[in-house]
Short mmCIF file of C-alpha atoms and ligand atoms in Angstrom, two decimals:
data_model
loop_
_atom_site.label_atom_id
_atom_site.label_comp_id
_atom_site.label_asym_id
_atom_site.label_seq_id
_atom_site.Cartn_x
_atom_site.Cartn_y
_atom_site.Cartn_z
CA MET A 1 81.52 125.89 90.21
CA ARG A 2 80.46 125.63 86.60
CA ALA A 3 76.85 124.76 85.91
CA LEU A 4 76.26 121.04 85.59
CA PRO A 5 74.64 119.88 82.36
CA ALA A 6 70.88 119.59 82.47
CA SER A 7 69.62 116.10 83.13
CA PRO A 8 68.96 114.10 79.97
CA GLY A 9 65.48 113.39 78.67
CA SER A 10 62.96 115.97 77.58
CA LEU A 11 59.65 114.19 78.10
CA PRO A 12 57.14 116.32 79.96
CA ARG A 13 56.52 115.06 83.49
CA ARG A 14 52.87 114.28 82.71
CA THR A 15 53.84 111.94 79.88
CA VAL A 16 56.24 110.02 82.10
CA ALA A 17 53.68 109.84 84.90
CA ALA A 18 51.01 108.58 82.51
CA ALA A 19 53.35 105.89 81.21
CA LEU A 20 54.09 104.82 84.78
CA VAL A 21 50.41 104.50 85.60
CA ALA A 22 49.78 102.59 82.38
CA ALA A 23 52.56 100.04 82.77
CA PRO A 24 54.26 100.32 86.15
CA VAL A 25 55.29 96.68 86.40
CA LEU A 26 56.86 96.64 82.97
CA TRP A 27 58.69 99.89 83.61
CA LEU A 28 60.04 98.89 87.03
CA GLY A 29 61.04 95.50 85.68
CA ALA A 30 63.04 97.05 82.88
CA ARG A 31 64.76 99.46 85.26
CA ALA A 32 65.71 96.71 87.68
CA GLN A 33 67.75 94.77 85.12
CA PRO A 34 71.48 95.45 85.33
CA GLN A 35 72.69 96.66 81.96
CA ALA A 36 74.99 94.30 80.14
CA GLY A 37 78.61 95.11 80.83
CA ARG A 38 77.98 97.42 83.79
CA LEU A 39 80.51 96.41 86.42
CA ALA A 40 80.68 97.50 90.02
CA THR A 41 83.65 99.79 90.57
CA PRO A 42 86.27 97.65 92.32
CA ALA A 43 87.32 98.44 95.89
CA GLN A 44 90.90 99.36 96.69
CA THR A 45 92.68 99.76 100.01
CA GLU A 46 92.07 102.98 101.92
CA GLY A 47 95.80 103.53 102.39
CA PRO A 48 97.41 105.13 105.41
CA PHE A 49 96.58 108.76 104.65
CA TYR A 50 92.82 109.18 105.10
CA PRO A 51 92.57 112.37 107.18
CA VAL A 52 92.85 111.91 110.93
CA ARG A 53 90.56 114.92 111.26
CA LEU A 54 88.79 116.52 108.35
CA PRO A 55 89.96 119.99 107.30
CA GLN A 56 87.76 122.96 108.22
CA ASP A 57 87.37 123.62 104.52
CA ALA A 58 86.22 120.30 103.09
CA ASP A 59 84.25 121.36 100.01
CA ASN A 60 84.77 120.15 96.44
CA ASP A 61 87.34 122.83 95.53
CA LEU A 62 90.70 121.47 96.67
CA LEU A 63 92.53 124.38 95.05
CA ARG A 64 91.25 126.78 97.68
CA ASN A 65 91.87 125.97 101.33
CA GLY A 66 90.13 128.49 103.56
CA THR A 67 91.47 131.81 102.31
CA LEU A 68 94.50 130.33 100.52
CA ASP A 69 94.69 129.70 96.77
CA TYR A 70 96.77 126.76 95.60
CA ARG A 71 98.76 127.60 92.50
CA ASN A 72 101.02 124.56 92.25
CA GLY A 73 100.42 121.38 90.33
CA GLN A 74 98.24 121.03 87.26
CA PRO A 75 94.58 121.96 87.81
CA ALA A 76 92.02 119.30 86.95
CA TRP A 77 88.31 118.68 87.06
CA VAL A 78 87.40 115.22 88.32
CA GLU A 79 83.75 114.46 87.82
CA GLY A 80 81.28 111.70 87.25
CA SER A 81 78.24 110.03 88.67
CA VAL A 82 77.39 107.52 91.38
CA THR A 83 74.95 104.90 90.14
CA ASP A 84 73.85 101.38 91.00
CA LEU A 85 74.25 98.40 88.68
CA ALA A 86 71.04 99.35 86.87
CA GLY A 87 72.34 102.84 86.18
CA ARG A 88 70.10 104.58 88.72
CA PRO A 89 71.63 107.48 90.64
CA VAL A 90 72.46 106.65 94.27
CA ARG A 91 70.43 109.43 95.89
CA GLY A 92 71.98 111.04 98.92
CA ALA A 93 75.45 109.62 98.29
CA GLN A 94 78.47 111.64 99.30
CA VAL A 95 81.74 111.38 97.42
CA GLU A 96 85.03 112.07 99.18
CA ILE A 97 88.45 112.36 97.56
CA TRP A 98 91.88 112.81 99.11
CA GLN A 99 95.28 112.98 97.49
CA CYS A 100 98.81 114.30 97.93
CA ASP A 101 99.94 117.78 96.88
CA HIS A 102 102.20 118.50 93.88
CA GLY A 103 105.22 117.58 96.01
CA GLY A 104 103.80 114.15 96.91
CA HIS A 105 102.75 114.94 100.49
CA TYR A 106 99.52 114.41 102.41
CA HIS A 107 97.99 116.43 105.21
CA HIS A 108 98.59 113.58 107.62
CA PRO A 109 100.85 113.05 110.64
CA GLY A 110 102.00 109.79 109.01
CA ASP A 111 103.48 111.93 106.23
CA GLY A 112 104.89 114.53 108.63
CA ASP A 113 102.03 116.95 107.85
CA ARG A 114 104.24 118.33 105.10
CA ALA A 115 101.56 119.07 102.51
CA ASP A 116 101.25 122.60 101.14
CA ALA A 117 98.90 124.56 103.43
CA ALA A 118 97.07 126.02 100.43
CA PHE A 119 96.16 122.59 99.09
CA GLN A 120 92.98 121.32 100.68
CA GLY A 121 94.00 117.70 100.12
CA PHE A 122 90.53 116.36 100.99
CA GLY A 123 87.10 117.24 99.67
CA ARG A 124 83.56 116.01 100.00
CA VAL A 125 80.43 116.66 97.96
CA ALA A 126 76.87 115.34 97.85
CA VAL A 127 75.71 114.04 94.48
CA ASP A 128 72.93 115.94 92.72
CA ALA A 129 69.57 114.46 91.71
CA ASP A 130 71.20 112.74 88.73
CA GLY A 131 73.92 111.24 90.94
CA ARG A 132 76.56 113.61 89.61
CA TYR A 133 79.57 114.96 91.48
CA ARG A 134 82.48 117.21 90.59
CA PHE A 135 85.79 118.23 92.17
CA ARG A 136 88.36 120.88 91.33
CA THR A 137 91.79 119.55 92.22
CA ILE A 138 95.19 118.78 90.66
CA ARG A 139 96.14 116.03 88.29
CA PRO A 140 97.53 113.42 90.68
CA VAL A 141 101.29 112.96 90.96
CA ALA A 142 103.45 110.01 91.91
CA TYR A 143 105.05 109.65 95.32
CA SER A 144 107.45 107.14 96.77
CA GLY A 145 106.35 103.68 95.64
CA ARG A 146 103.03 104.76 94.11
CA THR A 147 101.84 105.69 90.66
CA PRO A 148 99.64 108.84 90.47
CA HIS A 149 96.24 108.21 92.05
CA ILE A 150 93.35 109.90 93.81
CA HIS A 151 91.67 108.15 96.75
CA VAL A 152 87.89 108.00 96.54
CA LYS A 153 85.27 107.04 99.12
CA VAL A 154 81.50 106.92 98.68
CA LYS A 155 79.20 107.15 101.71
CA LEU A 156 75.48 107.02 102.26
CA GLY A 157 74.91 108.59 105.64
CA ALA A 158 77.35 106.85 107.99
CA ARG A 159 77.54 103.79 105.75
CA GLU A 160 80.60 103.37 103.55
CA LEU A 161 79.53 102.08 100.15
CA LEU A 162 82.93 101.97 98.48
CA THR A 163 86.58 102.88 99.01
CA THR A 164 88.73 102.88 95.90
CA GLN A 165 91.47 104.69 94.00
CA LEU A 166 91.43 106.45 90.64
CA TYR A 167 94.37 106.14 88.23
CA VAL A 168 95.57 108.08 85.17
CA ALA A 169 95.26 106.17 81.90
CA GLY A 170 98.57 105.83 80.09
CA ASP A 171 100.75 106.69 83.07
CA PRO A 172 103.95 104.62 82.75
CA GLY A 173 104.02 104.18 86.54
CA ASN A 174 100.82 102.12 86.58
CA ALA A 175 102.50 98.91 85.43
CA ARG A 176 104.99 99.22 88.30
CA ASP A 177 102.37 99.92 90.98
CA ALA A 178 101.62 96.92 93.20
CA LEU A 179 98.01 97.94 93.90
CA TRP A 180 97.20 98.66 90.26
CA ARG A 181 98.93 95.50 89.01
CA ARG A 182 96.96 93.18 91.24
CA LEU A 183 93.66 94.25 89.67
CA PRO A 184 92.21 92.07 86.90
CA GLU A 185 92.05 93.77 83.52
CA ALA A 186 88.37 94.74 83.65
CA ALA A 187 88.81 96.17 87.14
CA ARG A 188 91.85 98.18 86.01
CA ALA A 189 89.79 99.62 83.19
CA ALA A 190 87.09 100.68 85.65
CA VAL A 191 89.45 102.72 87.83
CA THR A 192 91.88 104.03 85.18
CA VAL A 193 90.56 107.02 83.27
CA PRO A 194 92.02 109.47 80.75
CA PHE A 195 92.95 112.97 81.86
CA GLU A 196 92.16 115.13 78.85
CA GLN A 197 93.21 118.69 78.19
CA ALA A 198 90.34 121.13 78.67
CA ALA A 199 90.22 124.91 78.43
CA ASP A 200 90.95 125.31 82.15
CA GLY A 201 93.22 122.39 82.92
CA TRP A 202 92.74 118.65 82.81
CA GLN A 203 89.42 116.89 82.86
CA ALA A 204 88.75 113.34 84.01
CA ARG A 205 85.45 111.50 84.09
CA PHE A 206 85.13 108.75 86.68
CA PRO A 207 81.80 106.93 86.73
CA ILE A 208 81.31 105.14 90.04
CA VAL A 209 79.10 102.06 90.07
CA ILE A 210 77.95 100.75 93.45
CA ALA A 211 77.14 97.04 93.75
CA ALA A 212 74.52 97.25 96.49
FE1 FE B 1 97.79 107.55 98.32
#
């Protein structure tokens, strides 16, 4: 894991606390207002390949499954934050992702359990105090009938807050994908993010906004 960036804001704690004491109502009121243009991340179907049983290794590094290193596909960081409509981190949230391997196969009996054993295929991570999460995985690939995508689920304890899918901006397969096409334009924009070249593979930022 690389170190996450320090949380923004450099005010000393005392200053913030003093401001809270001085004007708590004003401050809370301002925080409670949804910011203009902040949309809840749209839900998408779970699909048939959510793991039947979670892998023994279910951390946020999908390129290492137990003792095996996965060297196929194109490595990618997928990272972002889980916030509410007001931009506040959803404390305690867990983010799960699952996706097919470079050959288009899932660790799932419905897909013949044909996925590469070295590819973890599923990962889960708790957000940090700023609501941030990060996964090491591969840039998603297409499989029969689907444009490249990564499945994403957000939980708070046993409660499922959101199930959705993440798409690659500019992929020519998107326009042919039934699930992607049925989303209104603003919703498409919320789940379709650029994969940019970084020093150690691709990097995608996927901000997740929870409605309630
Ligand atoms: Fe899928």
